[in-house]
PDB file of C-alpha atoms in Angstrom:
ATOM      1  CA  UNK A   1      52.330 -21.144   3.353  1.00 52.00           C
ATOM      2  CA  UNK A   2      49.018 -22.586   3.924  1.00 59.00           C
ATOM      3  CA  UNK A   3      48.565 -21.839   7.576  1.00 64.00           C
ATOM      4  CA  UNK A   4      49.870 -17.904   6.386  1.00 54.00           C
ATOM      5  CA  UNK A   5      47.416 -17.817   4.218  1.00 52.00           C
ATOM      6  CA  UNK A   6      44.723 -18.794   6.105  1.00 57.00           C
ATOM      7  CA  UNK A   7      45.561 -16.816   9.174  1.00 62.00           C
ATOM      8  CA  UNK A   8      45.928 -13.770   6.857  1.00 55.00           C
ATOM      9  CA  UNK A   9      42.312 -14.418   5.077  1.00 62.00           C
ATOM     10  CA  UNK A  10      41.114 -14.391   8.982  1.00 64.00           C
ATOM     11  CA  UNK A  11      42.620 -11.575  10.212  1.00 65.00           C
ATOM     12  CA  UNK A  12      41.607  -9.730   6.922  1.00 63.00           C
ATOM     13  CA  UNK A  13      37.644 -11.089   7.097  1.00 63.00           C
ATOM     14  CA  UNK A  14      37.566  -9.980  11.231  1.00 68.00           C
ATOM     15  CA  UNK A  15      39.257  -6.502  10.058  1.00 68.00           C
ATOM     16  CA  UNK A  16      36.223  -6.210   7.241  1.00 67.00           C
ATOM     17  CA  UNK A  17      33.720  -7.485  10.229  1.00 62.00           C
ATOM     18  CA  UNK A  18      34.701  -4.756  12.215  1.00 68.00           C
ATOM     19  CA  UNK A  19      34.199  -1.934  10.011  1.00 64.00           C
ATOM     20  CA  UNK A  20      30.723  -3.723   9.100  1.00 61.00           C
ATOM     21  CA  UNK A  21      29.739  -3.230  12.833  1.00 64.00           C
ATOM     22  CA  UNK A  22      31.169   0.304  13.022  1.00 64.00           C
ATOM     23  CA  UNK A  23      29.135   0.813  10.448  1.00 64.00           C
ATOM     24  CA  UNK A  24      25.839   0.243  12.490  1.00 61.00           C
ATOM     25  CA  UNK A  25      26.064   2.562  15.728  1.00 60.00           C
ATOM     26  CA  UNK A  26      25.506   6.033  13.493  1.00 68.00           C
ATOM     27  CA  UNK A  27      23.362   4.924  11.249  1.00 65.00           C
ATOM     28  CA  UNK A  28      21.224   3.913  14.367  1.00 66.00           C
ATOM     29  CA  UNK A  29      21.645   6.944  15.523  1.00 71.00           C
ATOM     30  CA  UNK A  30      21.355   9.147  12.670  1.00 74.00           C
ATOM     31  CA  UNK A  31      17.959   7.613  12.121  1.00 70.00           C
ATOM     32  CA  UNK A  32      16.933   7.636  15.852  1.00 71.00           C
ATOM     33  CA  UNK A  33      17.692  11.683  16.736  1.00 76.00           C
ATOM     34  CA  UNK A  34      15.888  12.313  13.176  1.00 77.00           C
ATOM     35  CA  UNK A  35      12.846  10.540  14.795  1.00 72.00           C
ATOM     36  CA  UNK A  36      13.007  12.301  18.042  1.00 73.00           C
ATOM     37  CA  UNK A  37      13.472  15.881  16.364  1.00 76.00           C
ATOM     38  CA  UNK A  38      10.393  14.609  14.379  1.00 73.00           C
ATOM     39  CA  UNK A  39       8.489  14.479  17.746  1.00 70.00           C
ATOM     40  CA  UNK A  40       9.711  17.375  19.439  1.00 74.00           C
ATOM     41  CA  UNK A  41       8.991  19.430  16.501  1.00 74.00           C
ATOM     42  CA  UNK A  42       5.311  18.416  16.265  1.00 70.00           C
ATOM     43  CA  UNK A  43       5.271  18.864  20.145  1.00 71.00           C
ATOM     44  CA  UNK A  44       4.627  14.980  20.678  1.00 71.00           C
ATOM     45  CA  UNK A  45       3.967  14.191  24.029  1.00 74.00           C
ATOM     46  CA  UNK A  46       5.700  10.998  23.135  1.00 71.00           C
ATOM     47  CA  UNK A  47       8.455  13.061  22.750  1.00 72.00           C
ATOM     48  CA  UNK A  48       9.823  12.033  26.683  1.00 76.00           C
ATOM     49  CA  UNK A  49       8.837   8.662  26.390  1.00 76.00           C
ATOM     50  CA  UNK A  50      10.952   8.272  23.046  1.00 75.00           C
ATOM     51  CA  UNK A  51      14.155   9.188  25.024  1.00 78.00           C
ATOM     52  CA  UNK A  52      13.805   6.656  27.337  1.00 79.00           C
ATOM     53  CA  UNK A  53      13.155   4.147  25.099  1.00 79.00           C
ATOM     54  CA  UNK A  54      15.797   5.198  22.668  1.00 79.00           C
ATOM     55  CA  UNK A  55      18.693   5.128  26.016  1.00 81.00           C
ATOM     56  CA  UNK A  56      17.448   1.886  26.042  1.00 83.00           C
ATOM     57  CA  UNK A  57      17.743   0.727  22.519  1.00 82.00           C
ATOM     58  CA  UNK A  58      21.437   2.612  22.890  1.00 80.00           C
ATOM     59  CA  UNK A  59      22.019   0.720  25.551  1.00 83.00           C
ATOM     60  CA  UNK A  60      22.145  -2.273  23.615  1.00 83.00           C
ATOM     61  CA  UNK A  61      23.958  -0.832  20.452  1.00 79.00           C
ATOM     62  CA  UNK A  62      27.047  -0.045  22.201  1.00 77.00           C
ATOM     63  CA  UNK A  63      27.590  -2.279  24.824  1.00 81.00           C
ATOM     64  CA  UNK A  64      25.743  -5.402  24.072  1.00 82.00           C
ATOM     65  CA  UNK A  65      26.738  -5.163  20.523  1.00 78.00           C
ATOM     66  CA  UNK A  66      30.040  -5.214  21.191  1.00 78.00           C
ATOM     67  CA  UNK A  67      30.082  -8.918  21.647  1.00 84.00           C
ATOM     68  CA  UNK A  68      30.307 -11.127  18.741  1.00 84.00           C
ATOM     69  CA  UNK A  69      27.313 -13.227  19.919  1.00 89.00           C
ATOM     70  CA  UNK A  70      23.731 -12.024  22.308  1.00 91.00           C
ATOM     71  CA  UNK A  71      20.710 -13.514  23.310  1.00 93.00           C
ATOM     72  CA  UNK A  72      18.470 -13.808  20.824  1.00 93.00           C
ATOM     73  CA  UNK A  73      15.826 -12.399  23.682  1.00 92.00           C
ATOM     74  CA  UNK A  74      18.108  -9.258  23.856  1.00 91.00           C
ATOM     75  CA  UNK A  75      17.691  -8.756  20.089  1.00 91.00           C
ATOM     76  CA  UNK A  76      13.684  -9.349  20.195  1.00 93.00           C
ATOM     77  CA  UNK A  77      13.523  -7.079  23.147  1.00 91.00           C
ATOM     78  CA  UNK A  78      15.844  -4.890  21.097  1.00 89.00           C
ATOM     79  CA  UNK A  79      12.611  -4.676  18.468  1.00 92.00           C
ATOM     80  CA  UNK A  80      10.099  -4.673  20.376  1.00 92.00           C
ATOM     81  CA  UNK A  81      11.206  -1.273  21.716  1.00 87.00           C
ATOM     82  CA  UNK A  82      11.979  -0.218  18.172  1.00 86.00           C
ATOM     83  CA  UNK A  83       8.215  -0.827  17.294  1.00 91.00           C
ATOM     84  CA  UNK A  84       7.072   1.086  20.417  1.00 87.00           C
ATOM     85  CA  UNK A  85       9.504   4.019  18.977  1.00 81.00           C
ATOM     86  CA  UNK A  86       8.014   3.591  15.549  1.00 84.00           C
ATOM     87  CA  UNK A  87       4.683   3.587  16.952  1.00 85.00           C
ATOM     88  CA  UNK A  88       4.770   6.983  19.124  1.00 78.00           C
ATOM     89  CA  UNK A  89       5.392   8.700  15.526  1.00 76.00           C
ATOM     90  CA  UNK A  90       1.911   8.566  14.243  1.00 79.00           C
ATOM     91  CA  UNK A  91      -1.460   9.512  16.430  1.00 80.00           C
ATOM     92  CA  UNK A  92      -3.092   6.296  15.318  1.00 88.00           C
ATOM     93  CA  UNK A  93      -2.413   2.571  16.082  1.00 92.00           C
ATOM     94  CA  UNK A  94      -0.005   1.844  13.260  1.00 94.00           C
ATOM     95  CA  UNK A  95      -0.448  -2.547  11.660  1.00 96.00           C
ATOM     96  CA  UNK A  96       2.935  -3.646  13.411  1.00 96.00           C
ATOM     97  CA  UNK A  97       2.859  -7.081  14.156  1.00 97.00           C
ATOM     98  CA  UNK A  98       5.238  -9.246  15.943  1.00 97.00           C
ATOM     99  CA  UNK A  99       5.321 -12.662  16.462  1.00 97.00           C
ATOM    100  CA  UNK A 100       8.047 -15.074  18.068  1.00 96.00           C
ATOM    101  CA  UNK A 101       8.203 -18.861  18.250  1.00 94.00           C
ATOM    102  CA  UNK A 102      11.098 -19.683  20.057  1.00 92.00           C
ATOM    103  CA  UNK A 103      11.889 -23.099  21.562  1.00 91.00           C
ATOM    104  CA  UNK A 104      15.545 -21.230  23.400  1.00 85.00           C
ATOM    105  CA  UNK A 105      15.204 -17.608  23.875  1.00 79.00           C
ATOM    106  CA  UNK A 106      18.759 -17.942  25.212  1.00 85.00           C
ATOM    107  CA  UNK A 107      20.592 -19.182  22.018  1.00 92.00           C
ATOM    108  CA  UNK A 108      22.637 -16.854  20.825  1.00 93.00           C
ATOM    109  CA  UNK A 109      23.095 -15.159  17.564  1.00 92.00           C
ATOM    110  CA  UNK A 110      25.087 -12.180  15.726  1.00 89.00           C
ATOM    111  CA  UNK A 111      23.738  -8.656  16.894  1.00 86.00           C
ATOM    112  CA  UNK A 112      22.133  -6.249  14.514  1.00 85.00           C
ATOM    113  CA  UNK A 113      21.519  -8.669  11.732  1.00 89.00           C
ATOM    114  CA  UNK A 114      17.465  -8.393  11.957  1.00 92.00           C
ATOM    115  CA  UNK A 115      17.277  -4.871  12.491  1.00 87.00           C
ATOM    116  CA  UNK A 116      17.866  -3.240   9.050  1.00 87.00           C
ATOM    117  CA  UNK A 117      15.336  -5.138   7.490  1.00 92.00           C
ATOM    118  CA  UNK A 118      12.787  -3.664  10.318  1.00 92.00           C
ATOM    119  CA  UNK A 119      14.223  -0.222   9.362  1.00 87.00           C
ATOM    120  CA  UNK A 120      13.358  -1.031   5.532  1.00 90.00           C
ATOM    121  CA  UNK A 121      10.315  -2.236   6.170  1.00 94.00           C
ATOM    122  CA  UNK A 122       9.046   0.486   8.250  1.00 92.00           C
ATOM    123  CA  UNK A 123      10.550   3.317   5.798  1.00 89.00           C
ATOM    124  CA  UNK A 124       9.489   1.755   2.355  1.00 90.00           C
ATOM    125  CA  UNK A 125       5.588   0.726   3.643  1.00 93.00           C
ATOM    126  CA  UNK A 126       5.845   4.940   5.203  1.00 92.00           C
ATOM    127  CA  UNK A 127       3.539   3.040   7.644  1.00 93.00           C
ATOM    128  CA  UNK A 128       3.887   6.410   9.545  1.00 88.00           C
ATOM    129  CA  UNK A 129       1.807   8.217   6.815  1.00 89.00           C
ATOM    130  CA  UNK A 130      -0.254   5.730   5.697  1.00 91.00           C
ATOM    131  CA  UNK A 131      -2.554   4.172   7.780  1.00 90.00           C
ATOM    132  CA  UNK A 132      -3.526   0.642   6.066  1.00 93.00           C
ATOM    133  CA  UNK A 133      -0.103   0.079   5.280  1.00 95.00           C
ATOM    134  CA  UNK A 134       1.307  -2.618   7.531  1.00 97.00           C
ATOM    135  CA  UNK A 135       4.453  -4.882   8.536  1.00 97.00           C
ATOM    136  CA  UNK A 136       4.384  -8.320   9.581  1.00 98.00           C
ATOM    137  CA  UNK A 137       7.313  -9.617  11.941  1.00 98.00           C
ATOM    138  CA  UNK A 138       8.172 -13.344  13.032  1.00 98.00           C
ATOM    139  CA  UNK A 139      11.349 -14.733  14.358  1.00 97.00           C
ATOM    140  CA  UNK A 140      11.017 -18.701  15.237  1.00 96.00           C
ATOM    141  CA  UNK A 141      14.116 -20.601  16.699  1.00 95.00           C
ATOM    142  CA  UNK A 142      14.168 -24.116  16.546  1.00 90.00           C
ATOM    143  CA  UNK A 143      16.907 -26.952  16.234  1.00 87.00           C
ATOM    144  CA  UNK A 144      19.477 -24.738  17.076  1.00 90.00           C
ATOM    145  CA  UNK A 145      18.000 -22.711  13.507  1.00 94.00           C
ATOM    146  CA  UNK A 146      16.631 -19.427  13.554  1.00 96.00           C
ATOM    147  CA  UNK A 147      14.167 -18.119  10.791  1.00 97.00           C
ATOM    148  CA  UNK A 148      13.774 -14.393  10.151  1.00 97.00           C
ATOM    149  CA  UNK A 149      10.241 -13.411   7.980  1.00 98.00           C
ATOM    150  CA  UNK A 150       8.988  -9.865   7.343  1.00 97.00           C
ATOM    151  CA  UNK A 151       6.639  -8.477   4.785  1.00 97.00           C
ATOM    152  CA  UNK A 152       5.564  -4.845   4.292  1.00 96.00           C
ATOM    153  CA  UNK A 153       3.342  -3.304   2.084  1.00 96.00           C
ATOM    154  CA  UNK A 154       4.848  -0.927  -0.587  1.00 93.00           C
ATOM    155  CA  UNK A 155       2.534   2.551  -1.420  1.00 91.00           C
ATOM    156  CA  UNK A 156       1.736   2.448  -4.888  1.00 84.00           C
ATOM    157  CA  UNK A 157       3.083   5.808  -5.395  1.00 76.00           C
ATOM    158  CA  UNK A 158       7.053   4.394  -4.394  1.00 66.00           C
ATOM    159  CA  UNK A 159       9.752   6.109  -6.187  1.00 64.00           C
ATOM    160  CA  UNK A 160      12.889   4.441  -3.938  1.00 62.00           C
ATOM    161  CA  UNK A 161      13.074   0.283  -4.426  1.00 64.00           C
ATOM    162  CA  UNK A 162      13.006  -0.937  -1.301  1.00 67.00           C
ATOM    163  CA  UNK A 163      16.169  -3.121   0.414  1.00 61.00           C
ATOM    164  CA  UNK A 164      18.578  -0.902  -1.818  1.00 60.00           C
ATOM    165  CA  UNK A 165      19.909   1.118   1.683  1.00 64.00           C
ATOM    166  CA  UNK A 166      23.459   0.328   3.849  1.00 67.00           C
ATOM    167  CA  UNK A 167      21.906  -1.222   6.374  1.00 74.00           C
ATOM    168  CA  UNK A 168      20.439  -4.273   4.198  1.00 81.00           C
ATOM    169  CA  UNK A 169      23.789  -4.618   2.065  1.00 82.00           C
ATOM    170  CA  UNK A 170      25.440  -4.548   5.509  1.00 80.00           C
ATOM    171  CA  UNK A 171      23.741  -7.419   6.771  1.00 86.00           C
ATOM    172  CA  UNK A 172      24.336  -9.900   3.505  1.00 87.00           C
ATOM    173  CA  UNK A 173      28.442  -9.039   4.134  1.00 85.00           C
ATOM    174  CA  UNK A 174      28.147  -9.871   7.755  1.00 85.00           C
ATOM    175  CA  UNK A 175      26.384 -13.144   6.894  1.00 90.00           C
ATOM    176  CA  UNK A 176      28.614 -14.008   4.431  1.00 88.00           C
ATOM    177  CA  UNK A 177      31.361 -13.656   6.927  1.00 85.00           C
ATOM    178  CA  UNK A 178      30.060 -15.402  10.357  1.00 88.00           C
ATOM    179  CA  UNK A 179      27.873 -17.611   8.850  1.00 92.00           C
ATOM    180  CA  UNK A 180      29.318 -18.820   5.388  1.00 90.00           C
ATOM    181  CA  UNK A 181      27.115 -21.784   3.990  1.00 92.00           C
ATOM    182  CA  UNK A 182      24.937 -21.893   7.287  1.00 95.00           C
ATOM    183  CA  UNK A 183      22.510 -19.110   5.733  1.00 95.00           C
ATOM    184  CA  UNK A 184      20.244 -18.099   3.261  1.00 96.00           C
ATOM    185  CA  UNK A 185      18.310 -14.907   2.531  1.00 95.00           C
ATOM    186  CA  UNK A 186      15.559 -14.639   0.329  1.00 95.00           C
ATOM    187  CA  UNK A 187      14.405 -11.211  -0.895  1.00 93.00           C
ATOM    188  CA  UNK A 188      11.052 -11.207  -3.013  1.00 93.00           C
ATOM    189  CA  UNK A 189       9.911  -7.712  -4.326  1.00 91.00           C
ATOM    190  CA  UNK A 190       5.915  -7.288  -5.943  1.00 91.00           C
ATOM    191  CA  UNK A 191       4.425  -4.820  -6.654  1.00 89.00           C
ATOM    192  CA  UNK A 192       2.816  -4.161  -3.263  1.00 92.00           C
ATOM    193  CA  UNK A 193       4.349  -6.031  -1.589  1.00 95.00           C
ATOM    194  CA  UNK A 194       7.944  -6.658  -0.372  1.00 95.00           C
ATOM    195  CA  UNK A 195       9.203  -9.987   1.970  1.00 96.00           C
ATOM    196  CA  UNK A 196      12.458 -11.165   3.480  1.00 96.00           C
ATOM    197  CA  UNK A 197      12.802 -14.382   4.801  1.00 97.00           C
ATOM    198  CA  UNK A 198      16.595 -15.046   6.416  1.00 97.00           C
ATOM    199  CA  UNK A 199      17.304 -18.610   7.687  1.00 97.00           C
ATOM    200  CA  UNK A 200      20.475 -19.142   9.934  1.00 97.00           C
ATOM    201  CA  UNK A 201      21.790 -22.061  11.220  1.00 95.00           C
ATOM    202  CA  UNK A 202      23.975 -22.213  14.177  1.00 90.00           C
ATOM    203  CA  UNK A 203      27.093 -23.240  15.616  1.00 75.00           C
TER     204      UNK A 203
END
């Protein structure tokens, strides 16, 4: 009964995983096509650029995250071309900074779990629009530990509370499921000022 039991809670936490990661490839999408009709519309000459750094990014979402486990260098890269597509959607330099630590580059970790809180950060600070708002980025990896921080400012004319979307409640279900007990996230809201700090251990 107890080997039933467990095999059944398995097979019903990898059918939930699934649909979590089903979940991500059209909201990615959605989001990315809005920002490239965005471009096009204001005749960006960007606009060329952003497709071939979004068949890029695409590459990623459907083959590499496929996989239960990549690179953590393939996720970095991953955002680092998802800042240069953020950045093409303003005329001025927008505060997007990203740094890494990383004693492995190579150690591997879930796909698509930093991602949402990039997307959060970069729609709730509408660092498009305004041009002191900023977002700070770091990912270190040490001891076979990864650490996630990003802060954004929030407009003091926000309506929406930020880290309320999908993508965010997406990514506490998939930790909960591939990482029970090896995680924490930490979500502090001010009233300018709105920072994430996720801390994974691995296998």
């Amino acid at each position: 009964y107890t080997t039933l039991f467990r095999s059944l809670t398995e097979e019903k936490l990898q059918t939930e995983l699934k649909l979590l990661k089903a979940q991500i490839n059209p909201h990615f999408i959605f989001n990315a096509l809005n920002n490239i009709y965005s471009l096009s519309y204001m005749k960006s000459e960007n606009a060329p650029d952003s497709v071939l750094k979004l068949s890029e990014m695409l590459r990623y979402v459907f083959y590499d995250c496929n996989k239960d486990r990549v690179p953590l260098s393939a996720e970095i890269n991953y955002i680092e071309n998802f800042n240069a597509f953020q950045q093409m959607k303003s005329e001025y330099t927008q505060n997007i900074r990203l740094k890494t630590r990383l004693d492995n580059d190579q150690i591997e970790i879930a796909p698509m779990l930093i991602v949402p809180f990039i997307e959060n950060a970069f729609k709730y600070s509408r660092i498009e629009e305004i041009e002191d708002a900023y977002v700070n980025i770091e990912v270190v990896s040490m001891d076979n530990k990864i650490v996630f921080t990003i802060e954004n400012s929030i407009p003091t004319s926000a309506k929406a509370t930020p880290g309320s979307g999908m993508g965010i409640k997406n990514v506490g279900q998939r930790l909960n499921i591939i990482y029970p007990n090896r995680h924490s996230l930490e979500i502090q809201e001010e009233e300018t000022l709105y920072t994430v700090k996720m801390s994974i251990k691995l296998d």
